[in-house]
């Protein structure tokens, strides 16, 4: 089954070190501040006359307001900085894990929501084939590579990128929920699921970002509202665009969204996603 069919069914380099992450984060912060002045220290020698000193001072002023053009920020750099940020951002607390998806319909914006308790109970609003606007309890569990996965299993995933990929690859899974690229070892779609909708612990999210940074062909299309627009190949002829804020380690929106329930949502434009913990169930 090719990847386009796999997505339709769902609707139904070496690993970098911590030092590499820190270095990439520094480079990215420098590059994302294009107007930053770069001053050079000039020591005037006693032999210089007033005219020479004035000329040197003028040269200093010109240098300080004319920095060289910022170098492009790579997709790998963005993901590595997000990895560094993710490890220091607490997930939060609450009774229910709340996910909201928003995208543009034919006439109006469409919104889907879900709430999941730690004991596995699940509620959704505006899910496929449900009554519009109604929040109903349903049996949809969290899934990764088609395999059911709960809060405890997510919290037990490795925080090392290589070990994380090995654990994901070893999960019992449904073949029709696996893209060919994932079957070949890149594991792009489950890594994206871990950083978007699933209630993944901070250390595991960091490892997922770092592992994703090693994916061949990741590109940065440039800054957009909400972060940096990345293009990530899923397989030949199929790619995902997503907007990542490297400072908050959040995926703001994506063209293909791998859902917490193991499905996929596609849009010609973008699907926005927000996640949080809450103590309130929908009325």
Coordinates of C-alpha atoms in Angstrom, one line a residue:
X1 CA 0.0 0.0 0.0
X2 CA 1.5 3.4 -0.9
X3 CA 1.6 6.3 1.5
X4 CA -1.4 8.2 0.0
X5 CA -3.5 5.1 0.5
X6 CA -2.1 4.7 4.0
X7 CA -3.2 8.3 4.9
X8 CA -6.6 7.6 3.4
X9 CA -6.9 4.5 5.6
X10 CA -6.0 6.5 8.7
X11 CA -8.7 9.0 7.9
X12 CA -10.8 6.1 8.1
X13 CA 22.6 11.1 10.1
X14 CA 23.7 10.4 13.2
X15 CA 21.9 11.5 16.3
X16 CA 23.2 14.9 17.5
X17 CA 24.6 15.3 21.0
X18 CA 23.5 17.8 23.7
X19 CA 26.5 19.9 22.8
X20 CA 25.3 20.0 19.1
X21 CA 21.8 21.1 20.3
X22 CA 23.2 23.9 22.4
X23 CA 25.4 25.1 19.6
X24 CA 22.5 25.0 17.1
X25 CA 20.3 26.9 19.5
X26 CA 22.9 29.6 19.8
X27 CA 23.3 29.9 16.0
X28 CA 19.5 30.0 15.5
X29 CA 19.1 32.8 18.1
X30 CA 21.8 34.8 16.4
X31 CA 20.3 34.3 13.0
X32 CA 16.7 35.1 14.1
X33 CA 17.9 38.6 15.2
X34 CA 18.8 40.2 11.9
X35 CA 19.0 43.7 13.2
X36 CA 21.4 43.0 16.0
X37 CA 24.3 45.5 16.0
X38 CA 27.8 44.0 15.9
X39 CA 30.2 46.5 17.5
X40 CA 34.0 46.3 17.1
X41 CA 36.3 47.6 19.8
X42 CA 38.8 50.1 18.4
X43 CA 41.8 51.4 20.5
X44 CA 43.0 54.8 19.4
X45 CA 46.8 55.0 19.4
X46 CA 48.3 58.2 21.0
X47 CA 50.0 59.1 17.6
X48 CA 46.7 59.5 15.9
X49 CA 45.6 63.0 15.3
X50 CA 42.1 64.4 15.7
X51 CA 41.2 63.9 12.0
X52 CA 42.3 60.3 12.1
X53 CA 40.4 59.7 15.3
X54 CA 37.2 61.1 13.8
X55 CA 37.6 58.9 10.7
X56 CA 38.0 55.8 12.9
X57 CA 35.0 56.8 15.0
X58 CA 32.9 57.2 11.8
X59 CA 34.0 53.8 10.7
X60 CA 32.9 52.3 14.0
X61 CA 29.5 53.9 13.6
X62 CA 29.1 52.5 10.1
X63 CA 30.1 49.0 11.2
X64 CA 27.7 49.0 14.2
X65 CA 24.6 49.7 12.1
X66 CA 25.5 47.7 9.0
X67 CA 25.7 44.0 10.2
X68 CA 26.2 41.3 7.6
X69 CA 23.2 39.6 6.2
X70 CA 21.9 36.8 8.5
X71 CA 22.6 33.3 7.2
X72 CA 19.6 31.0 6.5
X73 CA 18.3 28.9 9.4
X74 CA 18.2 25.2 8.5
X75 CA 15.2 23.0 9.3
X76 CA 17.6 20.9 11.4
X77 CA 18.6 23.9 13.5
X78 CA 14.9 24.8 14.2
X79 CA 14.2 21.2 15.4
X80 CA 17.3 21.1 17.5
X81 CA 16.4 24.3 19.2
X82 CA 12.9 23.1 19.8
X83 CA 14.5 19.9 21.3
X84 CA 16.5 22.0 23.7
X85 CA 13.4 24.1 24.6
X86 CA 11.1 21.1 25.1
X87 CA 13.3 19.6 27.8
X88 CA 12.8 22.6 30.0
X89 CA 9.1 23.3 29.5
X90 CA 6.8 21.5 31.9
X91 CA 3.7 19.9 30.4
X92 CA 1.3 21.1 33.1
X93 CA -1.2 19.3 35.2
X94 CA -5.0 18.6 35.1
X95 CA -7.6 15.9 35.0
X96 CA -8.1 15.7 31.3
X97 CA -5.8 16.1 28.3
X98 CA -7.6 18.5 26.0
X99 CA -6.9 18.8 22.2
X100 CA -8.4 21.3 19.8
X101 CA -8.0 21.2 16.0
X102 CA -9.2 24.1 13.8
X103 CA -9.2 24.4 10.0
X104 CA -11.1 26.3 7.4
X105 CA -14.2 24.6 6.0
X106 CA -16.0 25.6 2.8
X107 CA -17.8 28.5 4.5
X108 CA -16.7 28.7 8.1
X109 CA -13.9 27.5 10.4
X110 CA -14.3 24.0 11.7
X111 CA -13.3 22.9 15.2
X112 CA -12.8 19.4 16.7
X113 CA -12.1 18.8 20.4
X114 CA -11.2 15.8 22.6
X115 CA -10.8 15.2 26.3
X116 CA -9.0 12.2 27.7
X117 CA -8.8 11.1 31.4
X118 CA -5.9 9.2 32.8
X119 CA -8.0 6.1 33.2
X120 CA -8.6 6.1 29.4
X121 CA -12.1 7.6 29.2
X122 CA -12.4 9.8 26.2
X123 CA -14.9 12.5 25.0
X124 CA -15.0 14.3 21.7
X125 CA -16.9 17.1 20.0
X126 CA -17.6 17.3 16.3
X127 CA -15.8 14.1 15.5
X128 CA -16.5 12.4 12.2
X129 CA -20.1 11.1 11.9
X130 CA -21.1 12.6 15.2
X131 CA -23.8 15.2 16.0
X132 CA -22.4 18.7 15.4
X133 CA -21.7 20.6 18.6
X134 CA -22.4 17.6 20.9
X135 CA -19.7 16.3 23.2
X136 CA -20.0 12.6 23.5
X137 CA -18.1 9.8 25.3
X138 CA -16.5 7.4 22.9
X139 CA -14.0 4.5 23.1
X140 CA -11.1 6.0 21.0
X141 CA -7.8 5.4 22.8
X142 CA -4.5 7.0 22.2
X143 CA -2.5 5.3 19.4
X144 CA 1.0 5.4 18.1
X145 CA 1.9 3.5 14.8
X146 CA -1.6 2.0 15.1
X147 CA -0.9 0.5 18.5
X148 CA -2.9 1.5 21.6
X149 CA -0.7 3.5 24.1
X150 CA -1.8 5.0 27.4
X151 CA -0.4 7.7 29.7
X152 CA 1.9 5.2 31.6
X153 CA 3.3 3.9 28.3
X154 CA 4.0 7.4 27.0
X155 CA 5.7 8.4 30.3
X156 CA 7.8 5.3 30.0
X157 CA 9.2 6.0 26.6
X158 CA 13.0 6.6 26.4
X159 CA 14.4 10.2 26.5
X160 CA 17.3 9.2 24.2
X161 CA 16.5 9.8 20.5
X162 CA 18.1 6.5 19.3
X163 CA 16.4 4.4 22.0
X164 CA 13.1 6.2 21.4
X165 CA 13.1 5.2 17.7
X166 CA 14.0 1.7 18.6
X167 CA 11.1 1.5 21.1
X168 CA 8.6 2.9 18.6
X169 CA 9.8 0.5 15.9
X170 CA 9.2 -2.4 18.3
X171 CA 5.6 -1.4 19.0
X172 CA 2.9 -3.9 18.0
X173 CA 1.2 -2.1 15.1
X174 CA -1.3 -2.3 12.3
X175 CA 0.3 -2.4 8.9
X176 CA -2.4 -0.2 7.4
X177 CA -1.5 2.5 9.9
X178 CA 2.1 2.7 8.9
X179 CA 3.5 4.8 6.1
X180 CA 6.2 3.1 3.9
X181 CA 8.8 5.6 5.1
X182 CA 8.1 4.6 8.7
X183 CA 8.4 1.0 7.8
X184 CA 11.8 1.7 6.4
X185 CA 13.0 3.2 9.7
X186 CA 12.5 7.0 9.5
X187 CA 9.5 6.9 11.8
X188 CA 8.5 10.4 10.8
X189 CA 4.7 10.1 11.5
X190 CA 5.0 8.7 15.0
X191 CA 7.6 11.3 15.9
X192 CA 5.3 14.1 14.7
X193 CA 2.5 12.6 16.7
X194 CA 4.6 12.7 19.8
X195 CA 5.3 16.4 19.4
X196 CA 1.8 17.5 18.4
X197 CA -1.3 15.9 20.0
X198 CA -0.1 13.2 22.4
X199 CA 0.5 14.0 26.1
X200 CA 4.2 13.3 25.8
X201 CA 6.5 14.1 28.8
X202 CA 9.0 16.9 28.3
X203 CA 12.1 14.7 28.1
X204 CA 10.4 12.4 25.5
X205 CA 9.2 15.4 23.4
X206 CA 12.8 16.7 23.4
X207 CA 14.0 13.3 22.2
X208 CA 11.3 13.2 19.5
X209 CA 12.3 16.7 18.2
X210 CA 16.0 15.6 18.1
X211 CA 15.3 12.4 16.3
X212 CA 13.1 14.3 13.8
X213 CA 16.0 16.7 13.2
X214 CA 18.0 13.8 11.7
X215 CA 15.4 13.0 9.1
X216 CA 16.9 13.4 5.6
X217 CA 15.4 16.3 3.5
X218 CA 14.0 18.5 6.3
X219 CA 13.9 22.1 5.0
X220 CA 13.0 25.4 6.5
X221 CA 10.8 27.5 4.3
X222 CA 11.3 30.6 6.5
X223 CA 9.7 32.5 9.3
X224 CA 5.9 32.8 9.3
X225 CA 3.3 33.8 11.9
X226 CA 3.8 31.5 14.9
X227 CA 7.3 30.2 14.1
X228 CA 9.3 28.7 11.3
X229 CA 7.6 26.8 8.4
X230 CA 9.3 23.4 8.0
X231 CA 8.8 21.0 5.1
X232 CA 9.4 17.3 6.1
X233 CA 9.2 14.5 3.6
X234 CA 7.1 11.5 4.6
X235 CA 7.9 9.5 1.5
X236 CA 8.4 10.0 -2.2
X237 CA 5.6 12.4 -3.4
X238 CA 4.2 13.0 0.1
X239 CA 5.4 15.7 2.5
X240 CA 4.1 17.6 5.5
X241 CA 4.4 21.3 6.2
X242 CA 4.3 22.4 9.8
X243 CA 4.9 25.6 11.7
X244 CA 7.2 25.1 14.7
X245 CA 7.9 27.7 17.4
X246 CA 11.5 26.7 18.5
X247 CA 11.3 28.8 21.7
X248 CA 8.1 27.2 23.0
X249 CA 8.7 23.8 21.3
X250 CA 5.1 23.9 20.0
X251 CA 3.7 22.9 16.6
X252 CA 1.2 25.6 15.8
X253 CA -0.3 24.1 12.7
X254 CA 0.3 21.5 10.0
X255 CA -1.0 20.4 6.6
X256 CA -1.2 16.8 7.7
X257 CA -2.0 16.2 11.4
X258 CA -1.3 12.8 12.9
X259 CA -4.0 12.7 15.6
X260 CA -3.8 11.3 19.1
X261 CA -6.3 8.7 18.2
X262 CA -4.1 7.3 15.4
X263 CA -5.8 8.9 12.5
X264 CA -4.8 11.6 10.1
X265 CA -6.3 14.9 9.1
X266 CA -5.4 16.6 5.9
X267 CA -6.0 20.2 4.7
X268 CA -5.1 22.1 1.5
X269 CA -4.0 25.0 3.8
X270 CA -3.3 24.4 7.5
X271 CA -4.8 22.7 10.5
X272 CA -4.1 24.5 13.8
X273 CA -3.7 22.5 16.9
X274 CA -3.5 23.4 20.6
X275 CA -3.1 21.1 23.6
X276 CA -3.5 21.6 27.4
X277 CA -4.5 20.1 30.6
X278 CA -7.9 21.0 32.1
X279 CA -10.1 20.0 35.0
X280 CA -13.3 20.9 33.1
X281 CA -15.3 18.5 30.9
X282 CA -17.5 20.0 28.2
X283 CA -21.2 20.5 29.1

